[in-house]
Structure formats: C-alpha cells, structure tokens
Coordinates of C-alpha atoms and ligand atoms in Angstrom, one line a residue:
Chain A
M177 CA -39.6 -16.2 -15.1
I178 CA -39.2 -15.1 -11.4
E179 CA -42.2 -13.6 -9.7
L180 CA -42.1 -12.1 -6.2
I181 CA -45.5 -11.7 -4.7
N182 CA -46.2 -9.5 -1.6
L183 CA -42.9 -10.3 -0.1
E184 CA -42.5 -9.2 3.5
K185 CA -39.3 -9.6 5.5
T186 CA -38.5 -8.3 8.9
Y187 CA -35.4 -8.8 11.1
P188 CA -35.4 -8.9 14.8
S189 CA -33.4 -6.1 16.2
G190 CA -32.9 -5.5 19.8
N191 CA -36.3 -5.2 21.2
G192 CA -38.0 -4.2 18.2
K193 CA -37.7 -5.2 14.5
V194 CA -36.3 -3.7 11.2
V195 CA -38.5 -4.1 8.1
A196 CA -36.3 -4.9 5.2
L197 CA -39.0 -5.7 2.7
S198 CA -42.6 -4.8 2.7
D199 CA -45.1 -5.5 0.1
V200 CA -42.6 -6.3 -2.6
N201 CA -44.1 -7.3 -5.9
L202 CA -41.8 -7.8 -9.0
T203 CA -41.8 -9.9 -12.1
I204 CA -38.6 -10.7 -13.9
S205 CA -39.0 -12.1 -17.4
D206 CA -36.7 -14.5 -19.1
G207 CA -33.8 -12.8 -21.1
D208 CA -33.9 -9.5 -19.1
V209 CA -31.1 -7.7 -17.4
F210 CA -33.1 -6.5 -14.5
G211 CA -31.7 -3.8 -12.2
I212 CA -32.8 -3.1 -8.7
I213 CA -31.5 0.1 -7.4
G214 CA -31.6 1.8 -4.0
L215 CA -29.7 3.6 -1.3
S216 CA -27.7 1.8 1.3
G217 CA -30.1 -0.3 3.7
A218 CA -33.0 0.0 1.3
G219 CA -33.3 -3.7 1.3
K220 CA -31.6 -4.6 -2.0
S221 CA -29.6 -7.5 -0.7
T222 CA -32.4 -8.9 1.3
L223 CA -34.5 -8.9 -1.8
V224 CA -31.9 -10.7 -4.0
R225 CA -31.3 -13.2 -1.2
C226 CA -35.1 -14.0 -1.1
I227 CA -34.9 -15.0 -4.8
N228 CA -32.7 -18.0 -4.1
F229 CA -34.2 -18.4 -0.6
L230 CA -30.9 -17.7 1.1
E231 CA -33.3 -15.5 3.1
Q232 CA -36.9 -16.7 3.7
P233 CA -39.6 -14.0 3.6
Q234 CA -42.0 -14.1 6.4
S235 CA -44.9 -14.0 4.0
G236 CA -45.3 -13.7 0.3
K237 CA -44.3 -16.0 -2.5
V238 CA -41.0 -16.4 -4.6
I239 CA -42.0 -18.3 -7.6
V240 CA -39.2 -19.3 -10.1
D241 CA -40.3 -21.0 -13.2
G242 CA -43.7 -21.7 -11.7
V243 CA -42.2 -23.4 -8.6
D244 CA -43.1 -21.8 -5.2
L245 CA -39.8 -22.1 -3.3
S246 CA -41.5 -22.2 0.1
S247 CA -43.3 -25.4 -1.1
V248 CA -40.2 -27.3 -1.9
S249 CA -37.9 -29.7 0.2
Q250 CA -34.5 -28.7 1.2
K251 CA -33.0 -31.0 -1.3
E252 CA -35.1 -29.7 -4.1
L253 CA -34.3 -26.2 -3.1
R254 CA -30.5 -26.9 -3.5
K255 CA -31.2 -28.3 -6.9
I256 CA -33.2 -25.2 -7.9
R257 CA -30.1 -23.0 -6.6
R258 CA -28.1 -24.6 -9.2
N259 CA -30.2 -23.0 -11.6
I260 CA -29.7 -19.5 -10.1
G261 CA -26.1 -18.3 -10.0
M262 CA -24.9 -15.6 -7.6
I263 CA -22.0 -13.2 -7.4
F264 CA -21.2 -10.8 -4.7
Q265 CA -19.5 -7.6 -3.9
S266 CA -16.8 -9.4 -1.9
F267 CA -16.3 -12.2 -4.6
N268 CA -16.5 -14.9 -2.0
L269 CA -13.9 -17.4 -3.5
L270 CA -12.5 -20.1 -1.8
E271 CA -9.1 -18.8 -0.8
Q272 CA -7.5 -22.1 -0.4
R273 CA -8.4 -23.4 -4.0
T274 CA -6.9 -22.3 -7.2
V275 CA -8.9 -20.5 -9.8
E276 CA -9.6 -23.8 -11.6
K277 CA -10.7 -25.4 -8.4
N278 CA -13.1 -22.7 -7.5
V279 CA -14.8 -23.0 -10.8
L280 CA -14.9 -26.8 -10.4
F281 CA -16.5 -26.4 -6.9
P282 CA -20.2 -26.2 -8.0
L283 CA -19.7 -29.0 -10.5
E284 CA -18.3 -31.1 -7.6
L285 CA -21.6 -30.4 -5.7
A286 CA -23.5 -31.3 -8.8
K287 CA -21.6 -34.6 -8.9
I288 CA -20.5 -34.0 -12.5
P289 CA -18.0 -36.6 -13.7
K290 CA -14.4 -35.4 -13.5
E291 CA -13.5 -35.2 -17.1
K292 CA -16.7 -33.5 -18.1
A293 CA -16.3 -31.0 -15.3
Q294 CA -12.8 -30.2 -16.3
K295 CA -13.9 -29.5 -19.8
R296 CA -16.6 -27.2 -18.4
V297 CA -14.1 -25.4 -16.3
D298 CA -11.8 -24.8 -19.4
E299 CA -14.7 -23.5 -21.3
L300 CA -15.9 -21.1 -18.5
L301 CA -12.4 -19.7 -18.0
E302 CA -12.3 -19.0 -21.7
I303 CA -15.6 -17.3 -21.6
V304 CA -14.3 -15.0 -18.6
G305 CA -10.8 -14.5 -20.3
L306 CA -8.9 -16.2 -17.4
S307 CA -7.6 -19.2 -19.1
D308 CA -4.1 -18.2 -18.2
K309 CA -4.8 -18.0 -14.5
K310 CA -6.0 -21.5 -14.0
K311 CA -3.5 -22.4 -11.4
A312 CA -3.4 -19.2 -9.6
Y313 CA -5.0 -18.6 -6.1
P314 CA -7.4 -15.8 -5.5
S315 CA -4.8 -13.9 -3.4
Q316 CA -2.7 -13.6 -6.6
L317 CA -5.6 -11.9 -8.5
S318 CA -6.9 -8.4 -8.9
G319 CA -10.5 -7.6 -7.9
G320 CA -11.7 -7.6 -11.5
Q321 CA -10.0 -11.0 -12.0
K322 CA -11.5 -12.3 -8.8
Q323 CA -15.0 -11.2 -9.9
R324 CA -14.4 -13.0 -13.3
V325 CA -13.6 -16.3 -11.5
A326 CA -16.7 -15.7 -9.3
I327 CA -18.8 -15.3 -12.6
A328 CA -17.3 -18.5 -14.1
R329 CA -18.1 -20.3 -10.9
A330 CA -21.6 -19.0 -10.9
L331 CA -22.2 -20.0 -14.5
A332 CA -20.8 -23.5 -14.2
T333 CA -24.0 -25.4 -13.8
Y334 CA -25.7 -23.7 -16.7
P335 CA -28.0 -21.4 -14.6
K336 CA -30.9 -19.8 -16.2
Y337 CA -30.6 -16.8 -13.8
L338 CA -27.6 -14.9 -12.4
L339 CA -27.9 -12.7 -9.3
C340 CA -25.4 -9.9 -8.8
D341 CA -25.3 -8.1 -5.6
E342 CA -23.3 -5.2 -5.9
A343 CA -20.9 -7.0 -8.2
T344 CA -18.9 -4.1 -9.2
S345 CA -19.1 -1.9 -6.1
A346 CA -15.6 -2.9 -5.0
L347 CA -14.0 -2.3 -8.5
D348 CA -12.6 0.9 -10.1
P349 CA -14.5 2.5 -13.0
N350 CA -12.5 0.7 -15.7
T351 CA -12.8 -2.7 -14.2
T352 CA -16.5 -2.1 -13.5
S353 CA -17.1 -1.5 -17.2
S354 CA -15.2 -4.5 -18.3
I355 CA -17.2 -6.7 -15.8
L356 CA -20.4 -5.1 -17.0
S357 CA -19.7 -5.8 -20.5
L358 CA -19.0 -9.4 -19.6
L359 CA -22.4 -9.5 -18.0
K360 CA -23.9 -8.1 -21.1
K361 CA -22.3 -10.7 -23.2
I362 CA -23.5 -13.3 -20.8
N363 CA -27.1 -12.1 -21.2
S364 CA -26.9 -11.8 -25.0
E365 CA -24.8 -14.8 -25.9
L366 CA -25.8 -17.4 -23.3
G367 CA -29.3 -16.1 -22.7
V368 CA -28.8 -15.9 -19.0
T369 CA -31.4 -13.7 -17.3
I370 CA -29.5 -11.3 -15.0
I371 CA -30.6 -9.5 -11.9
V372 CA -28.2 -6.6 -11.0
I373 CA -28.3 -5.0 -7.5
T374 CA -26.6 -1.7 -7.3
H375 CA -26.7 1.7 -5.8
E376 CA -25.2 3.3 -8.9
M377 CA -27.4 4.5 -11.7
K378 CA -24.4 4.2 -14.0
V379 CA -24.5 0.5 -13.7
I380 CA -28.3 0.2 -14.4
E381 CA -27.8 2.5 -17.3
S382 CA -25.0 0.6 -19.0
V383 CA -26.5 -3.0 -18.7
C384 CA -30.0 -3.0 -17.7
S385 CA -33.2 -3.1 -19.7
K386 CA -35.7 -2.9 -16.7
V387 CA -35.2 -1.4 -13.4
A388 CA -36.9 -1.4 -10.1
V389 CA -36.2 1.3 -7.6
I390 CA -36.3 0.3 -3.9
D391 CA -36.7 2.7 -1.1
N392 CA -37.1 2.0 2.4
S393 CA -38.1 -1.6 2.0
K394 CA -40.6 -0.8 -0.8
I395 CA -40.6 -0.8 -4.5
A396 CA -41.0 2.8 -5.4
E397 CA -41.0 2.5 -9.1
V398 CA -40.6 -0.2 -11.9
G399 CA -40.1 0.3 -15.5
D400 CA -38.0 0.2 -18.6
V401 CA -34.6 1.9 -17.8
S402 CA -35.1 4.4 -20.6
E403 CA -38.5 5.4 -19.2
V404 CA -37.3 5.7 -15.6
F405 CA -34.2 7.4 -16.6
S406 CA -35.7 10.0 -18.7
N407 CA -38.8 10.6 -16.7
P408 CA -38.4 9.4 -13.0
K409 CA -41.6 9.6 -11.1
S410 CA -40.9 8.8 -7.6
E411 CA -38.8 11.2 -5.4
I412 CA -36.2 8.4 -4.9
A413 CA -35.8 7.6 -8.5
K414 CA -35.4 11.4 -9.2
E415 CA -32.7 11.6 -6.7
L416 CA -30.8 8.5 -7.9
V417 CA -31.1 9.4 -11.7
I418 CA -30.3 13.0 -11.3
P419 CA -28.8 13.9 -7.9
D420 CA -26.8 16.9 -9.1
L421 CA -29.5 18.2 -11.3
I422 CA -32.0 18.2 -8.5
R423 CA -29.8 20.5 -6.5
S424 CA -28.8 22.8 -9.3
I425 CA -32.4 23.2 -10.3
K426 CA -33.4 24.0 -6.8
N427 CA -30.7 26.7 -6.5
Q428 CA -31.8 28.5 -9.6
N429 CA -34.6 30.9 -10.2
G430 CA -36.1 32.0 -13.4
Y431 CA -36.9 30.0 -16.4
K432 CA -35.4 26.5 -16.4
F433 CA -35.4 23.7 -18.8
R434 CA -34.4 20.1 -18.5
L435 CA -33.6 18.2 -21.8
V436 CA -33.8 14.6 -21.9
F437 CA -31.7 12.8 -24.5
N438 CA -32.6 9.2 -24.9
G439 CA -30.9 8.0 -27.9
E440 CA -31.8 10.8 -30.4
S441 CA -29.4 11.4 -33.3
S442 CA -26.8 13.9 -32.1
N443 CA -26.2 15.8 -35.3
T444 CA -28.6 18.5 -34.2
P445 CA -26.7 20.4 -31.5
T446 CA -29.9 21.9 -29.8
I447 CA -28.3 24.6 -27.8
S448 CA -26.3 26.1 -30.6
A449 CA -29.3 25.7 -33.0
L450 CA -31.3 27.7 -30.3
A451 CA -28.7 30.4 -30.3
L452 CA -28.4 30.5 -34.1
E453 CA -32.0 30.1 -35.2
K454 CA -33.7 32.0 -32.4
G455 CA -31.0 34.2 -30.9
I456 CA -31.6 32.8 -27.6
S457 CA -28.6 32.0 -25.5
A458 CA -29.0 29.3 -22.8
N459 CA -27.0 29.2 -19.6
I460 CA -26.1 25.6 -19.1
I461 CA -26.0 24.8 -15.4
Y462 CA -25.8 21.1 -15.7
A463 CA -24.9 18.5 -18.3
D464 CA -24.6 14.8 -18.1
T465 CA -24.6 13.5 -21.6
K466 CA -22.8 11.1 -23.5
L467 CA -22.4 9.8 -27.0
I468 CA -23.1 6.1 -27.7
D469 CA -23.0 4.9 -31.3
G470 CA -23.6 8.4 -32.5
K471 CA -26.7 8.7 -30.4
I472 CA -26.9 11.1 -27.3
Y473 CA -28.1 10.0 -23.9
G474 CA -28.5 12.2 -20.7
H475 CA -29.6 15.2 -19.2
L476 CA -29.0 18.9 -19.8
V477 CA -30.3 21.8 -17.6
F478 CA -30.2 25.3 -18.6
T479 CA -31.8 28.6 -17.6
L480 CA -32.7 31.6 -19.7
S481 CA -31.8 35.2 -19.1
G482 CA -34.7 36.6 -20.9
G483 CA -38.4 36.8 -19.9
R484 CA -41.7 35.0 -20.4
E485 CA -41.6 35.4 -24.2
Q486 CA -38.2 33.8 -24.6
F487 CA -39.4 31.0 -22.3
E488 CA -42.4 30.4 -24.6
E489 CA -40.3 30.7 -27.8
T490 CA -37.8 28.2 -26.5
K491 CA -40.6 25.8 -25.6
K492 CA -41.9 25.9 -29.2
F493 CA -38.4 25.4 -30.6
L494 CA -37.8 22.2 -28.6
E495 CA -41.1 20.9 -29.6
E496 CA -40.3 21.6 -33.2
K497 CA -37.0 19.8 -32.9
G498 CA -38.6 17.0 -31.1
V499 CA -36.5 17.1 -28.1
K500 CA -38.0 15.8 -24.8
Y501 CA -38.0 18.5 -22.3
F502 CA -39.4 19.6 -18.8
A503 CA -39.9 23.3 -18.4
E504 CA -40.3 25.3 -15.3
A505 CA -40.9 29.0 -14.7
E506 CA -41.0 30.8 -11.4
Chain B
M251 CA 27.2 -35.0 36.2
S252 CA 25.5 -37.0 39.1
A253 CA 25.7 -40.8 39.2
D254 CA 21.9 -41.0 38.8
L255 CA 22.1 -39.1 35.5
T256 CA 24.9 -41.3 34.2
K257 CA 22.9 -44.4 35.3
L258 CA 19.8 -43.0 33.4
I259 CA 21.6 -42.5 30.3
E260 CA 23.6 -45.8 30.3
S261 CA 20.4 -47.8 31.0
G262 CA 18.7 -46.1 28.2
N263 CA 15.9 -45.0 30.6
L264 CA 16.2 -41.5 29.7
F265 CA 15.5 -42.2 26.1
I266 CA 12.7 -44.5 27.0
G267 CA 11.3 -41.5 28.9
I268 CA 11.5 -39.2 25.9
F269 CA 10.0 -41.8 23.8
D270 CA 7.1 -42.3 26.3
T271 CA 6.5 -38.6 26.5
V272 CA 6.4 -38.4 22.6
W273 CA 4.0 -41.3 21.9
M274 CA 1.7 -40.4 24.7
T275 CA 1.5 -36.7 23.6
L276 CA 1.1 -37.6 19.9
L277 CA -1.5 -40.4 20.5
S278 CA -3.5 -38.4 23.0
S279 CA -3.5 -35.4 20.6
L280 CA -4.6 -37.6 17.8
I281 CA -7.5 -39.2 19.7
G282 CA -8.2 -35.8 21.1
Y283 CA -8.8 -34.5 17.5
I284 CA -10.9 -37.6 16.6
V285 CA -13.3 -36.5 19.5
G286 CA -12.7 -32.7 19.5
L287 CA -12.8 -31.9 15.8
P288 CA -16.4 -33.2 15.2
L289 CA -17.3 -31.7 18.6
G290 CA -15.8 -28.3 17.6
V291 CA -17.7 -28.5 14.3
L292 CA -20.9 -29.2 16.3
L293 CA -20.4 -26.3 18.6
Y294 CA -19.7 -24.1 15.5
A295 CA -22.7 -25.3 13.5
T296 CA -25.3 -25.1 16.3
D297 CA -24.3 -21.7 17.5
K298 CA -26.6 -18.9 16.5
G299 CA -25.7 -17.7 13.1
G300 CA -24.2 -21.2 12.5
L301 CA -25.4 -23.5 9.8
K302 CA -28.0 -25.2 11.9
P303 CA -28.6 -23.1 15.0
L304 CA -29.8 -25.3 17.8
P305 CA -29.6 -23.1 20.9
I306 CA -30.3 -25.9 23.4
V307 CA -27.9 -28.4 22.0
N308 CA -25.2 -25.6 21.7
K309 CA -25.7 -24.5 25.4
I310 CA -25.5 -28.1 26.7
L311 CA -22.3 -28.8 24.7
G312 CA -20.9 -25.6 25.6
F313 CA -21.5 -26.1 29.3
I314 CA -20.0 -29.5 29.2
V315 CA -17.0 -28.3 27.5
N316 CA -16.6 -25.5 29.8
I317 CA -16.6 -27.7 32.9
F318 CA -13.8 -29.8 31.5
R319 CA -11.9 -26.8 30.4
S320 CA -12.1 -24.8 33.6
M321 CA -11.0 -27.7 35.8
P322 CA -7.2 -27.7 36.5
F323 CA -5.8 -30.8 34.9
I324 CA -4.3 -32.2 38.1
I325 CA -7.8 -32.3 39.6
L326 CA -9.6 -33.5 36.5
M327 CA -7.1 -36.4 36.3
V328 CA -7.9 -37.8 39.9
A329 CA -11.6 -37.2 39.2
M330 CA -11.6 -39.1 35.9
L331 CA -9.6 -42.2 37.2
P332 CA -12.7 -44.3 37.4
V333 CA -13.6 -43.4 33.9
A334 CA -10.2 -44.5 32.7
K335 CA -10.7 -47.8 34.6
L336 CA -14.1 -48.2 32.6
I337 CA -12.6 -47.6 29.3
V338 CA -9.1 -49.4 29.4
G339 CA -9.7 -51.6 32.5
T340 CA -7.0 -49.9 34.7
G341 CA -6.5 -46.7 36.4
I342 CA -2.8 -46.8 36.4
G343 CA -0.1 -46.9 33.7
N344 CA 0.2 -45.1 30.4
K345 CA -2.9 -46.4 28.9
A346 CA -5.0 -44.9 31.6
M347 CA -3.0 -41.7 31.3
V348 CA -3.8 -41.5 27.6
V349 CA -7.5 -41.7 28.4
M350 CA -7.1 -38.9 31.0
L351 CA -5.2 -36.8 28.5
V352 CA -7.9 -37.2 25.8
I353 CA -10.6 -36.3 28.3
A354 CA -8.7 -33.0 29.2
S355 CA -7.6 -32.2 25.7
A356 CA -10.7 -33.0 23.6
P357 CA -12.8 -30.1 25.0
Y358 CA -9.8 -27.8 24.7
I359 CA -9.3 -28.9 21.1
S360 CA -13.0 -28.5 20.3
R361 CA -12.8 -24.8 21.3
M362 CA -9.7 -24.3 19.2
V363 CA -11.6 -25.9 16.2
E364 CA -14.6 -23.7 16.9
S365 CA -12.6 -20.5 16.9
S366 CA -10.7 -21.6 13.6
L367 CA -14.0 -22.0 11.9
K368 CA -15.4 -18.9 13.0
E369 CA -12.6 -17.0 11.2
I370 CA -14.3 -18.1 7.9
D371 CA -16.0 -15.3 6.3
G372 CA -19.7 -15.8 6.2
G373 CA -19.8 -14.7 2.5
V374 CA -18.0 -17.8 1.4
I375 CA -20.6 -20.0 3.2
E376 CA -23.3 -18.0 1.5
A377 CA -21.7 -18.4 -1.8
A378 CA -21.6 -22.2 -1.3
K379 CA -25.3 -22.3 -0.3
S380 CA -26.1 -20.4 -3.5
M381 CA -24.5 -23.1 -5.4
G382 CA -26.7 -25.7 -3.7
A383 CA -24.2 -27.0 -1.1
S384 CA -25.8 -29.0 1.7
D385 CA -24.7 -28.3 5.3
F386 CA -22.5 -31.5 5.3
E387 CA -20.8 -30.4 2.1
I388 CA -20.1 -26.9 3.4
I389 CA -18.5 -28.4 6.4
L390 CA -16.4 -30.8 4.4
K391 CA -15.6 -28.8 1.2
V392 CA -15.7 -25.3 2.5
L393 CA -15.2 -24.9 6.4
L394 CA -12.5 -27.4 7.1
P395 CA -10.4 -26.8 3.9
E396 CA -10.6 -23.0 4.2
A397 CA -9.7 -23.2 7.9
K398 CA -6.8 -25.6 7.3
P399 CA -4.0 -23.3 8.1
S400 CA -5.6 -22.1 11.3
L401 CA -6.6 -25.5 12.3
I402 CA -3.0 -26.7 11.9
I403 CA -1.8 -23.8 14.2
G404 CA -4.5 -24.9 16.6
A405 CA -3.1 -28.4 16.5
V406 CA 0.3 -27.1 17.3
I407 CA -0.9 -25.3 20.3
S408 CA -3.0 -28.1 21.5
T409 CA -0.3 -30.7 21.2
V410 CA 2.2 -28.4 23.1
T411 CA -0.6 -28.3 25.7
V412 CA -1.1 -32.0 25.7
L413 CA 2.7 -32.3 26.3
G414 CA 2.5 -30.2 29.3
Y415 CA -0.5 -32.4 30.7
C416 CA 1.6 -35.4 29.8
A417 CA 4.4 -34.4 32.1
M418 CA 1.9 -33.7 34.7
S419 CA 0.4 -37.1 34.5
S420 CA 3.6 -38.5 36.0
T421 CA 2.3 -37.4 39.4
I422 CA -0.3 -40.2 39.3
G423 CA 1.9 -42.9 37.7
G424 CA 2.4 -41.8 34.2
T425 CA 6.0 -42.5 32.7
G426 CA 8.1 -40.1 30.6
L427 CA 10.2 -37.1 31.1
G428 CA 7.9 -35.7 33.7
Q429 CA 8.2 -38.7 35.8
I430 CA 12.1 -38.8 35.4
A431 CA 12.2 -35.2 36.5
I432 CA 10.1 -35.7 39.5
V433 CA 11.4 -39.2 40.7
Y434 CA 15.1 -39.0 39.7
G435 CA 15.5 -35.2 39.7
H436 CA 13.4 -33.6 42.3
N437 CA 13.0 -36.3 44.9
R438 CA 16.6 -37.2 44.8
H439 CA 17.9 -33.7 44.5
N440 CA 19.6 -34.1 41.1
D441 CA 19.3 -30.7 39.5
D442 CA 21.1 -31.9 36.4
I443 CA 18.5 -34.5 35.8
I444 CA 15.7 -31.8 36.1
W445 CA 17.6 -29.6 33.7
I446 CA 18.1 -32.4 31.1
C447 CA 14.3 -33.0 31.2
V448 CA 13.5 -29.4 30.7
L449 CA 15.9 -29.3 27.8
F450 CA 14.5 -32.3 26.0
I451 CA 10.9 -31.0 26.7
L452 CA 12.0 -27.8 25.1
I453 CA 13.5 -29.5 22.1
I454 CA 10.3 -31.5 21.6
V455 CA 8.2 -28.4 21.8
Q456 CA 10.5 -26.5 19.5
I457 CA 10.3 -29.3 16.9
I458 CA 6.5 -29.5 17.1
Q459 CA 6.3 -25.7 16.8
E460 CA 8.7 -25.3 13.9
F461 CA 7.4 -28.2 11.8
G462 CA 3.7 -27.3 12.5
M463 CA 4.0 -23.6 11.9
A464 CA 6.2 -24.1 8.7
Y465 CA 3.5 -26.6 7.4
A466 CA 0.6 -24.1 8.3
K467 CA 2.3 -21.3 6.4
K468 CA 3.2 -23.6 3.4
T469 CA -0.4 -24.7 3.1
D470 CA -1.8 -21.2 3.4
K471 CA -2.8 -19.9 -0.1
R472 CA -3.9 -16.6 1.2
I473 CA -0.3 -15.6 1.5
R474 CA 1.1 -13.9 -1.7
R475 CA 4.3 -15.5 -2.7
Q476 CA 6.9 -14.3 -5.1
K477 CA 7.3 -16.7 -8.0
K478 CA 10.7 -18.4 -7.9
Ligands
ATP120 N1 -29.3 -10.4 9.0 C1 -29.9 -9.2 9.5 N2 -30.2 -9.0 10.7 C2 -30.7 -7.9 11.1 N3 -31.0 -6.8 10.2 C3 -30.8 -7.0 9.0 C4 -30.1 -8.2 8.4 N4 -29.9 -8.1 7.2 C5 -30.3 -6.8 6.8 N5 -30.8 -6.3 7.9 C6 -31.4 -4.8 7.9 O1 -32.4 -4.9 6.9 C7 -32.4 -3.6 6.1 C8 -32.1 -3.9 4.6 O2 -30.8 -4.5 4.6 P1 -30.1 -4.9 3.1 O3 -28.8 -5.5 3.5 O4 -31.1 -5.5 2.3 O5 -29.9 -3.3 2.6 P2 -29.1 -3.1 1.2 O6 -30.0 -2.3 0.2 O7 -28.5 -4.3 0.5 O8 -28.0 -2.1 1.6 P3 -26.4 -1.9 1.1 O9 -26.5 -1.1 -0.1 O10 -25.8 -1.3 2.2 O11 -25.8 -3.3 1.0 C9 -31.3 -2.8 6.8 O12 -32.0 -1.9 7.7 C10 -30.4 -3.7 7.6 O13 -30.0 -3.3 8.7
MG121 MG1 -26.6 -5.0 0.2

C-alpha cells in the first residue's frame, strides 16, 4: 500500500515560488490500477516522482508498505526503489545499449548473477513481446516498442509497484491501446499495482479502477473510475470527463437530458424506445458511447422539442427503464 | 631541396622529430585525460542540477580551470617551469614538456568532458535513479557509456590541440617537428623544411581526425544503420 499524507511541494521560481503540490492525501491499495489525471502543470509528474522520492516533498509523508521514505538512508531508499518500477513519456532508454542490455541494467544494479539475470531478461522480453528484438538498439525501434522495452526494464526486479508518467502520451491511438492492454495484463497476471499518470480520460477509462483528479496542485476528487466517470463532482473532473458535453449543454436552451451508460446491457435502445413507446423524439446533441462486451458505456445528451409535460414524461420513462440520467430545464 | 633538409632526412633526425611529436602528444593527452576526465565528471556532478550539486566546490573548480584555460599556452609554459621541475626534477627536455602539456590540456579536457556529459538527457539519469542506481553507478554505467561517442570526438579535438601545444613547446626546449621547423627552418631560412614540417603535422592531424571520427561514428548506436 502507498500512502501519501499531507504532501506539500513547492519549487523556487525566480523571486517567488511555484506550488506544485499542496495538501495531497491519497491511498493506493495493492492490486489497484490507480489513475491520476489532471491538466498540464497540475502537478502530476511531481506527485508521481514523490512516490519514489525522486522528488522530496517539503512536508508530508510518503509511506510505502509501512515505511516512511523520509526516514530511511540513501542506501535503503535505493533498495526500496527497486520495488517501484517507473516508465516515462520519453521512454528514457539507454541509447548505447541493446534492448537486451537495457533490460539487464536494473539487474546489474541489483547485482543479480549473470546467468540468472539473462534468464530474467529473456522472460521479460517474452512478456512484452519483443524477444525478436533482443539485439536491436533503441534507435531501431518504434515508440511503442521502446515503451515495451521500458516496461520490461521497469519490471526486471519484480517490483510490486509500477509508476507510469504519461507512458502513452507520445504514442498513436493504436499503440496506446496495445501498451494499455499490456499494463492491464501486468496488473492482472503479475499482480503489480500500477499508478497511471495521464491527461487523457480515455487512458483512465480503459485501464484504471480508481482515479484521482488533480487540479492546480490539489486533489480535486478521488473515487472509483465508474463513479467519477458517470457522476463527476468537481468542475475539473466534469471538464475532463465530458469536455465537449459541457460546451454543448451550455449552448442549448430548453429541456436537456444527459444519460450515463455505465455498463448496462445495450439491448434496450433507449432513444428509439422513447420514440416508439412515448412518441417523443429526442434531438441528440452529443453522444460518446461505446460497446464493450455487449455493454454500453458513455454519455448521451439530448434535448426535447416539446414542453414541460414531455419533459416529465421522459423523466418517468427513463426511471422506469433504469437509465441513469441528469435532467435540466430552463 | 636545401642541404639542411637532405641532412635532416639522411641523419634520420626528421623522423625522430616526427616520433617525438607523436609520443609527446599521445602521452600528454593520455595523462591529460587521466586528470581531466575525473575533473570533468566532478565539474558536471557538482553543478546545479547535477548529481550532487555542491555550488562552492563547483565554483572553486570552475575558477581554477578557467584560469588555466584563459592563459595563453606560451605564457603558461614559462610560468609552470618550476612546477615541472618539482614533478620530474627538471625544467628542460621533453619530460618537462609533457608536464607542461598536461597542465595546459587537463583543464581544457575537463571542459570537453563536462560538455559531453551535459548532452545526456536528464530523463535517462532519472530512469537510472528510479531503478535504484547510486551516483557512482550513474556515472560509470549511464553517463560515460551514453556519452562515449561525444567523448571520443572531444578526445580527437583535445589531442589535436595538444599537438599544437606540443609544437609550441619547442620554443622553450621541447623537441619534435616544432623544433625542427624553428631551428632548421625558420632560423636558417630553409622554407622547404618549414613546409615539410607543416606537411607532417597535417598528416598527423588528419590521421587522428579520421580514425577518431570514424571510431566515434562506429560506436554511436543512436545512428540508424541499414542492415547489410
Ligand atoms: N524542477 C522544477 N523546478 C521548478 N518548477 C517546477 C519543477 N518541476 C515542476 N515545476 C512546476 O510545478 C508545477 C507542476 O509541474 P508538474 O511537472 O508536476 O506538472 P504535470 O501535471 O506533470 O504537467 P504536464 O502534464 O505538463 O507534465 C508546474 O507549475 C511546473 O512549472
Ligand atoms: Mg508531467
């Protein structure tokens, strides 16, 4: 378990200072895939770098498996870091080493005997699907392949935790999803607790079970992804979850509905049922839904052309159907 | 061809001169690196944002290095004669010249090394730290290997600079091509001897350049190569 207690971090800047983290409290349980989302400059990288003490907070505590990182010696800290792997947006591979030697690097640091280390390297390259690139140099790899090497390297010393700072931000959508499914696999098959830093809600949605939303150096909201996703409470979470939605709602007058689909069975096409059963036609102004395993996820916003009566009727209809919705009339 | 040149060639003195220039240059560069490389690492590591920022140590080191770097070699040489005497027991001859060349080149080399290390992306160092590397391990296993191509290019430039210093050292008694050019060429008005010396210096520089650069390129894995 990782506990962050009252973290404060400021950087000197010119004659003043920049607050990067203030009053940050988080608990990350073992086995979670924990997302931390926020806009650029919100303090995400600072936060994740505090977890392995690459950055030391001015006050507050970072407690990893019961050990307060500020209380241990440099030597012990280095040992603890071997239990916390980390991957980066820019991969940070050793350019002058082959793929194989990159993965070997942390094992060299941990002074693992050669033979055993080599076996581990082969095993890791198998896991990330790069066994055929052993002897290649990073310059000969694609971004996605580089990140796979970085993941293999980060996992070499059997860490319990894996920190990912914008690990997919430099990758195209297809590569992103392949890296994300690899992370999922690492979580479920190897039991590694993963902390995912990102500015994209899509990344959170597709891999995380819990999410913390950070805004302006503070944690604005924490919760289960499904909860934050379907019912964001803080302004910043709303903006991140439903950026287009907010705008489209603001530009529409009249009776508005936002439906939230959070894994309901999709064989009840709500909108067409509304038209067929009640004769009410909805003007869809925003839809971001997707089908996963026959279940529907996402948002749908529509307005009604009718009056108050239709509004009430639609509400009743949605309640009957058990659809989660937010209604607004003006 | 002047009579002096014929004599130089026949007596083999020209080749001894070439040999002297080459060994003094290589030996001085080597010792220069033995001193300059750790000094460069220290300059890099103690700088702000380095592995172990120590502003005072960094300022002092930087100041000393700058003094030696800003002094014209010809003046530094005369000023350092007593130091050479202290180290090798004599202020004249090639042994003393090597001391002088090292004193002049080590600070220069340390700056070359420092700037090579500065090219390394901070992210790589951060990654190494996240894997539990100590500062020492970062220097040995990350910084120096990653900077290798750049360090080699730096070594080529440094060696060529030392070669220049070496030729200048003949003004206070060093032997080699510089001495031949001055004593037999300039002082006795034998232009052909001067040009012969220029030619050989040029050849030596070219050899160092070509081999050094080719090696730097060969060792740099950042360059994408077509598979043969
Ligand atoms: N080393 C530093 N020195 C000074 N200020 C810094 C430093 N690192 C971060 N900051 C400042 O702290 C704040 C938070 O930065 P941080 O890198 O944590 O943001 P982020 O959420 O990761 O942003 P991004 O999405 O752009 O990576 C920013 O205002 C940034 O300018
Ligand atoms: Mg960041």
